[in-house]
mmCIF file of C-alpha atoms in Angstrom:
data_model
loop_
_atom_site.group_PDB
_atom_site.id
_atom_site.type_symbol
_atom_site.label_atom_id
_atom_site.label_comp_id
_atom_site.label_asym_id
_atom_site.label_seq_id
_atom_site.Cartn_x
_atom_site.Cartn_y
_atom_site.Cartn_z
ATOM 1 C CA ASP A 19 14.686 2.150 -6.757
ATOM 2 C CA ILE A 20 14.065 4.812 -4.157
ATOM 3 C CA GLN A 21 14.691 3.328 -0.678
ATOM 4 C CA MET A 22 12.392 4.603 2.155
ATOM 5 C CA THR A 23 13.806 4.268 5.735
ATOM 6 C CA GLN A 24 11.593 4.800 8.746
ATOM 7 C CA SER A 25 12.599 5.381 12.297
ATOM 8 C CA PRO A 26 12.269 4.107 14.791
ATOM 9 C CA SER A 27 11.258 0.624 13.893
ATOM 10 C CA SER A 28 9.147 0.250 17.114
ATOM 11 C CA LEU A 29 7.979 2.723 19.669
ATOM 12 C CA SER A 30 6.337 2.484 23.068
ATOM 13 C CA ALA A 31 4.040 5.279 24.236
ATOM 14 C CA SER A 32 0.965 5.929 26.423
ATOM 15 C CA VAL A 33 -2.478 7.176 25.652
ATOM 16 C CA GLY A 34 -2.356 10.901 25.545
ATOM 17 C CA ASP A 35 1.263 11.118 24.432
ATOM 18 C CA ARG A 36 2.502 12.804 21.198
ATOM 19 C CA VAL A 37 4.665 10.629 18.983
ATOM 20 C CA THR A 38 6.609 11.373 15.831
ATOM 21 C CA ILE A 39 7.741 8.845 13.082
ATOM 22 C CA THR A 40 10.200 9.795 10.588
ATOM 23 C CA CYS A 41 10.771 8.708 7.015
ATOM 24 C CA ARG A 42 13.706 9.414 4.834
ATOM 25 C CA ALA A 43 13.870 8.827 1.036
ATOM 26 C CA SER A 44 17.078 7.931 -0.628
ATOM 27 C CA GLN A 45 16.498 10.673 -3.271
ATOM 28 C CA THR A 46 14.186 13.705 -3.438
ATOM 29 C CA ILE A 47 10.504 12.696 -3.914
ATOM 30 C CA SER A 48 9.111 16.302 -3.771
ATOM 31 C CA ASP A 49 5.723 15.809 -1.763
ATOM 32 C CA TYR A 50 4.866 12.412 -3.125
ATOM 33 C CA LEU A 51 4.669 10.797 0.270
ATOM 34 C CA ASN A 52 1.708 8.730 1.809
ATOM 35 C CA TRP A 53 1.180 7.438 5.351
ATOM 36 C CA PHE A 54 -0.616 4.353 6.197
ATOM 37 C CA GLN A 55 -1.846 2.740 9.380
ATOM 38 C CA GLN A 56 -2.162 -1.078 9.527
ATOM 39 C CA LYS A 57 -3.788 -3.138 12.306
ATOM 40 C CA PRO A 58 -3.173 -6.921 12.432
ATOM 41 C CA GLY A 59 -5.095 -8.888 9.851
ATOM 42 C CA LYS A 60 -6.367 -5.800 8.074
ATOM 43 C CA ALA A 61 -5.329 -3.957 4.987
ATOM 44 C CA PRO A 62 -3.337 -0.736 5.284
ATOM 45 C CA ASN A 63 -5.555 2.353 5.674
ATOM 46 C CA LEU A 64 -4.450 5.606 3.995
ATOM 47 C CA LEU A 65 -3.989 8.391 6.607
ATOM 48 C CA ILE A 66 -2.244 11.084 4.800
ATOM 49 C CA TYR A 67 -1.302 11.702 1.134
ATOM 50 C CA SER A 68 0.920 14.232 -0.591
ATOM 51 C CA THR A 69 2.761 14.544 2.554
ATOM 52 C CA SER A 70 0.383 16.565 4.545
ATOM 53 C CA LYS A 71 -3.201 16.068 3.153
ATOM 54 C CA LEU A 72 -5.419 14.335 5.593
ATOM 55 C CA GLN A 73 -7.534 11.506 3.943
ATOM 56 C CA THR A 74 -11.218 12.071 4.459
ATOM 57 C CA GLY A 75 -12.444 10.678 7.815
ATOM 58 C CA VAL A 76 -8.953 10.690 9.452
ATOM 59 C CA PRO A 77 -8.810 12.429 12.796
ATOM 60 C CA SER A 78 -6.929 15.801 12.842
ATOM 61 C CA ARG A 79 -4.484 14.387 15.406
ATOM 62 C CA PHE A 80 -2.559 12.956 12.561
ATOM 63 C CA ILE A 81 -0.231 15.353 11.040
ATOM 64 C CA GLY A 82 2.185 14.929 8.132
ATOM 65 C CA SER A 83 5.021 17.267 7.234
ATOM 66 C CA GLY A 84 8.168 17.303 5.199
ATOM 67 C CA SER A 85 9.518 17.750 1.708
ATOM 68 C CA GLY A 86 12.280 16.548 -0.351
ATOM 69 C CA THR A 87 13.825 13.566 1.346
ATOM 70 C CA ASP A 88 12.639 14.025 4.963
ATOM 71 C CA PHE A 89 9.277 13.465 6.141
ATOM 72 C CA THR A 90 7.414 13.037 9.579
ATOM 73 C CA LEU A 91 4.075 11.693 10.811
ATOM 74 C CA THR A 92 3.125 13.125 14.162
ATOM 75 C CA ILE A 93 0.242 11.797 16.268
ATOM 76 C CA ASN A 94 -1.156 14.188 18.867
ATOM 77 C CA SER A 95 -2.784 12.912 21.893
ATOM 78 C CA LEU A 96 -2.619 9.089 21.284
ATOM 79 C CA HIS A 97 -5.920 7.387 21.413
ATOM 80 C CA PRO A 98 -6.144 3.671 22.212
ATOM 81 C CA GLU A 99 -7.169 2.852 18.575
ATOM 82 C CA ASP A 100 -3.938 4.371 17.352
ATOM 83 C CA PHE A 101 -1.674 1.576 18.488
ATOM 84 C CA ALA A 102 -0.770 -0.139 15.155
ATOM 85 C CA THR A 103 1.903 -0.287 12.476
ATOM 86 C CA TYR A 104 2.648 2.722 10.360
ATOM 87 C CA TYR A 105 4.179 2.780 6.920
ATOM 88 C CA CYS A 106 5.223 5.532 4.693
ATOM 89 C CA GLN A 107 5.303 5.227 0.948
ATOM 90 C CA GLN A 108 6.833 7.239 -1.902
ATOM 91 C CA THR A 109 4.790 7.630 -5.070
ATOM 92 C CA TYR A 110 7.354 9.892 -7.003
ATOM 93 C CA ASN A 111 8.131 7.114 -9.295
ATOM 94 C CA ALA A 112 7.796 3.294 -9.852
ATOM 95 C CA PRO A 113 8.393 1.021 -7.967
ATOM 96 C CA ARG A 114 6.357 2.887 -5.458
ATOM 97 C CA THR A 115 8.372 1.684 -2.362
ATOM 98 C CA PHE A 116 7.325 1.502 1.218
ATOM 99 C CA GLY A 117 9.285 2.130 4.503
ATOM 100 C CA GLN A 118 9.813 -0.966 6.622
ATOM 101 C CA GLY A 119 7.151 0.015 9.104
ATOM 102 C CA THR A 120 7.003 1.428 12.667
ATOM 103 C CA LYS A 121 5.130 -0.574 15.297
ATOM 104 C CA LEU A 122 3.536 1.695 17.758
ATOM 105 C CA GLU A 123 2.877 -0.197 21.068
ATOM 106 C CA ILE A 124 1.298 0.694 24.288
ATOM 107 C CA LYS A 125 3.655 1.358 27.134
ATOM 108 C CA GLN B 16 -15.957 6.042 -3.304
ATOM 109 C CA VAL B 17 -14.196 2.902 -4.447
ATOM 110 C CA GLN B 18 -14.865 -0.665 -3.323
ATOM 111 C CA LEU B 19 -12.616 -3.495 -4.017
ATOM 112 C CA HIS B 20 -13.303 -7.296 -3.551
ATOM 113 C CA GLN B 21 -10.765 -9.832 -4.380
ATOM 114 C CA TRP B 22 -10.477 -13.588 -4.683
ATOM 115 C CA GLY B 23 -8.273 -16.415 -6.063
ATOM 116 C CA ALA B 24 -6.521 -19.692 -5.099
ATOM 117 C CA GLY B 25 -4.924 -19.680 -1.611
ATOM 118 C CA LEU B 26 -2.598 -22.689 -1.943
ATOM 119 C CA LEU B 27 -0.176 -23.274 -4.657
ATOM 120 C CA LYS B 28 2.737 -25.619 -5.365
ATOM 121 C CA PRO B 29 6.227 -24.397 -6.412
ATOM 122 C CA SER B 30 6.401 -23.455 -10.098
ATOM 123 C CA GLU B 31 2.704 -22.906 -10.484
ATOM 124 C CA THR B 32 1.235 -19.671 -11.383
ATOM 125 C CA LEU B 33 -0.501 -17.352 -8.992
ATOM 126 C CA SER B 34 -3.818 -15.939 -10.211
ATOM 127 C CA LEU B 35 -5.924 -13.493 -8.320
ATOM 128 C CA THR B 36 -8.865 -11.253 -9.431
ATOM 129 C CA CYS B 37 -10.159 -8.038 -7.836
ATOM 130 C CA ALA B 38 -13.671 -6.661 -8.676
ATOM 131 C CA VAL B 39 -13.677 -2.833 -8.855
ATOM 132 C CA TYR B 40 -16.693 -0.915 -7.800
ATOM 133 C CA SER B 41 -16.049 2.833 -8.748
ATOM 134 C CA GLU B 42 -18.025 5.834 -10.086
ATOM 135 C CA SER B 43 -14.662 7.226 -11.221
ATOM 136 C CA PHE B 44 -12.907 4.387 -12.951
ATOM 137 C CA SER B 45 -10.763 6.522 -15.271
ATOM 138 C CA ASP B 46 -9.580 8.803 -12.451
ATOM 139 C CA HIS B 47 -7.555 5.849 -10.971
ATOM 140 C CA PHE B 48 -4.676 3.581 -11.449
ATOM 141 C CA TRP B 49 -5.224 -0.087 -10.074
ATOM 142 C CA SER B 50 -2.445 -1.658 -8.167
ATOM 143 C CA TRP B 51 -1.313 -4.889 -6.585
ATOM 144 C CA ILE B 52 0.700 -4.977 -3.274
ATOM 145 C CA ARG B 53 1.831 -7.969 -1.142
ATOM 146 C CA GLN B 54 2.867 -8.479 2.362
ATOM 147 C CA SER B 55 4.848 -11.530 3.420
ATOM 148 C CA PRO B 56 4.065 -12.965 6.824
ATOM 149 C CA GLY B 57 5.270 -10.619 9.430
ATOM 150 C CA LYS B 58 6.929 -8.436 6.912
ATOM 151 C CA GLY B 59 6.358 -5.081 5.306
ATOM 152 C CA LEU B 60 4.598 -4.043 2.122
ATOM 153 C CA GLU B 61 5.888 -4.670 -1.501
ATOM 154 C CA TRP B 62 4.393 -2.889 -4.361
ATOM 155 C CA LEU B 63 4.038 -5.211 -7.313
ATOM 156 C CA GLY B 64 2.724 -3.002 -10.147
ATOM 157 C CA GLU B 65 -0.015 -0.912 -11.563
ATOM 158 C CA ILE B 66 -2.317 -0.514 -14.570
ATOM 159 C CA ASN B 67 -4.468 2.429 -15.748
ATOM 160 C CA HIS B 68 -7.782 2.302 -17.534
ATOM 161 C CA ARG B 69 -6.035 2.443 -20.913
ATOM 162 C CA GLY B 70 -3.944 -0.746 -20.027
ATOM 163 C CA SER B 71 -0.626 0.836 -19.567
ATOM 164 C CA THR B 72 1.379 -0.983 -16.844
ATOM 165 C CA ASN B 73 4.321 -0.461 -14.498
ATOM 166 C CA TYR B 74 5.829 -3.347 -12.753
ATOM 167 C CA ASN B 75 8.409 -3.779 -9.887
ATOM 168 C CA PRO B 76 11.609 -4.590 -11.654
ATOM 169 C CA SER B 77 12.368 -7.332 -8.960
ATOM 170 C CA LEU B 78 9.380 -9.283 -10.290
ATOM 171 C CA GLU B 79 8.942 -8.003 -13.899
ATOM 172 C CA SER B 80 9.853 -11.198 -15.649
ATOM 173 C CA ARG B 81 7.162 -13.055 -13.735
ATOM 174 C CA VAL B 82 4.355 -10.663 -13.069
ATOM 175 C CA SER B 83 1.392 -9.578 -15.285
ATOM 176 C CA ILE B 84 -1.402 -7.188 -14.398
ATOM 177 C CA SER B 85 -4.490 -6.810 -16.637
ATOM 178 C CA LEU B 86 -7.722 -4.899 -16.510
ATOM 179 C CA ASP B 87 -10.962 -6.007 -18.159
ATOM 180 C CA THR B 88 -12.958 -2.665 -18.609
ATOM 181 C CA SER B 89 -16.161 -4.556 -19.513
ATOM 182 C CA THR B 90 -16.441 -6.365 -16.234
ATOM 183 C CA TYR B 91 -14.260 -3.877 -14.179
ATOM 184 C CA HIS B 92 -11.998 -6.846 -13.050
ATOM 185 C CA LEU B 93 -8.479 -6.369 -12.215
ATOM 186 C CA SER B 94 -6.196 -9.418 -12.443
ATOM 187 C CA LEU B 95 -2.751 -10.385 -11.200
ATOM 188 C CA LYS B 96 -0.723 -13.318 -12.484
ATOM 189 C CA LEU B 97 2.616 -14.381 -10.972
ATOM 190 C CA SER B 98 4.402 -17.198 -12.637
ATOM 191 C CA SER B 99 6.921 -19.776 -11.320
ATOM 192 C CA VAL B 100 6.136 -19.151 -7.760
ATOM 193 C CA THR B 101 8.256 -20.237 -4.754
ATOM 194 C CA ALA B 102 7.914 -20.331 -1.041
ATOM 195 C CA ALA B 103 9.192 -16.652 -1.068
ATOM 196 C CA ASP B 104 6.004 -15.621 -2.783
ATOM 197 C CA THR B 105 3.921 -16.749 0.164
ATOM 198 C CA ALA B 106 2.114 -13.420 1.203
ATOM 199 C CA VAL B 107 -1.029 -11.733 1.611
ATOM 200 C CA TYR B 108 -1.901 -10.000 -1.693
ATOM 201 C CA TYR B 109 -3.840 -6.802 -1.965
ATOM 202 C CA CYS B 110 -5.350 -4.886 -4.731
ATOM 203 C CA ALA B 111 -5.731 -1.079 -4.354
ATOM 204 C CA SER B 112 -6.978 1.928 -6.041
ATOM 205 C CA VAL B 113 -4.788 4.888 -6.644
ATOM 206 C CA GLY B 114 -6.005 8.221 -7.471
ATOM 207 C CA ILE B 115 -4.367 9.591 -10.579
ATOM 208 C CA ALA B 116 -4.224 13.263 -9.235
ATOM 209 C CA ALA B 117 -2.705 12.614 -5.791
ATOM 210 C CA LEU B 118 -1.391 9.035 -6.209
ATOM 211 C CA ASP B 119 -3.112 8.135 -2.978
ATOM 212 C CA PHE B 120 -3.623 4.448 -2.480
ATOM 213 C CA ASP B 121 -7.129 5.320 -1.085
ATOM 214 C CA SER B 122 -8.931 2.075 -1.061
ATOM 215 C CA TRP B 123 -7.820 -1.596 -0.667
ATOM 216 C CA GLY B 124 -9.175 -5.058 -1.098
ATOM 217 C CA GLN B 125 -9.597 -7.246 1.827
ATOM 218 C CA GLY B 126 -6.481 -9.229 1.096
ATOM 219 C CA THR B 127 -5.903 -12.827 -0.066
ATOM 220 C CA LEU B 128 -3.397 -15.119 1.663
ATOM 221 C CA VAL B 129 -1.504 -17.217 -0.823
ATOM 222 C CA THR B 130 0.664 -19.908 0.446
ATOM 223 C CA VAL B 131 3.211 -21.714 -1.767
ATOM 224 C CA SER B 132 4.073 -25.123 -0.354
ATOM 225 C CA SER B 133 4.989 -28.533 -1.860
#
């Protein structure tokens, strides 16, 4: 199985800040990388697919980048609704494993 | 646009079989895989498996001996069965649609909490 390691596991920031979450795969996954946002009691919501493609309706302040084994999710100018938990997921092969999550909290 | 609505028994005893159903509303049924994911309380996400419109499946090896995913293309119902459940299988279970082209998990069901307790 491909292991996905996110860092940090938690992060405190303020409205208006820029934050970056990283995700590392245990082997190359090309650009088969998704990012999700999850709020308490809700299903995950797709933000970015194929490393850098913005899902329809997702604000442009969410930016994905990377390739191979190292990937990042950057959120420019945090809005109050962005405080949530973020997960990366590789879809290069099965099982389509997720990172352990990064909880973004208000400072 | 895909919509998913899921249901199933929420309380099981150890050794019973978990059974969940997900109704798929999609105008592009054959352009998607259909997947199940679960999330244990306070934990991360675990991919359980997937099926395409032809019935071909992939399962998580950690569960492969106990999990079964099926798809009824006449009713557009996706099903999950997990046998011999234990307390470790207590989780919120989600169905999700996966675009074949980009493997984007673009739509999710509302989730079903399944608790295993004697």
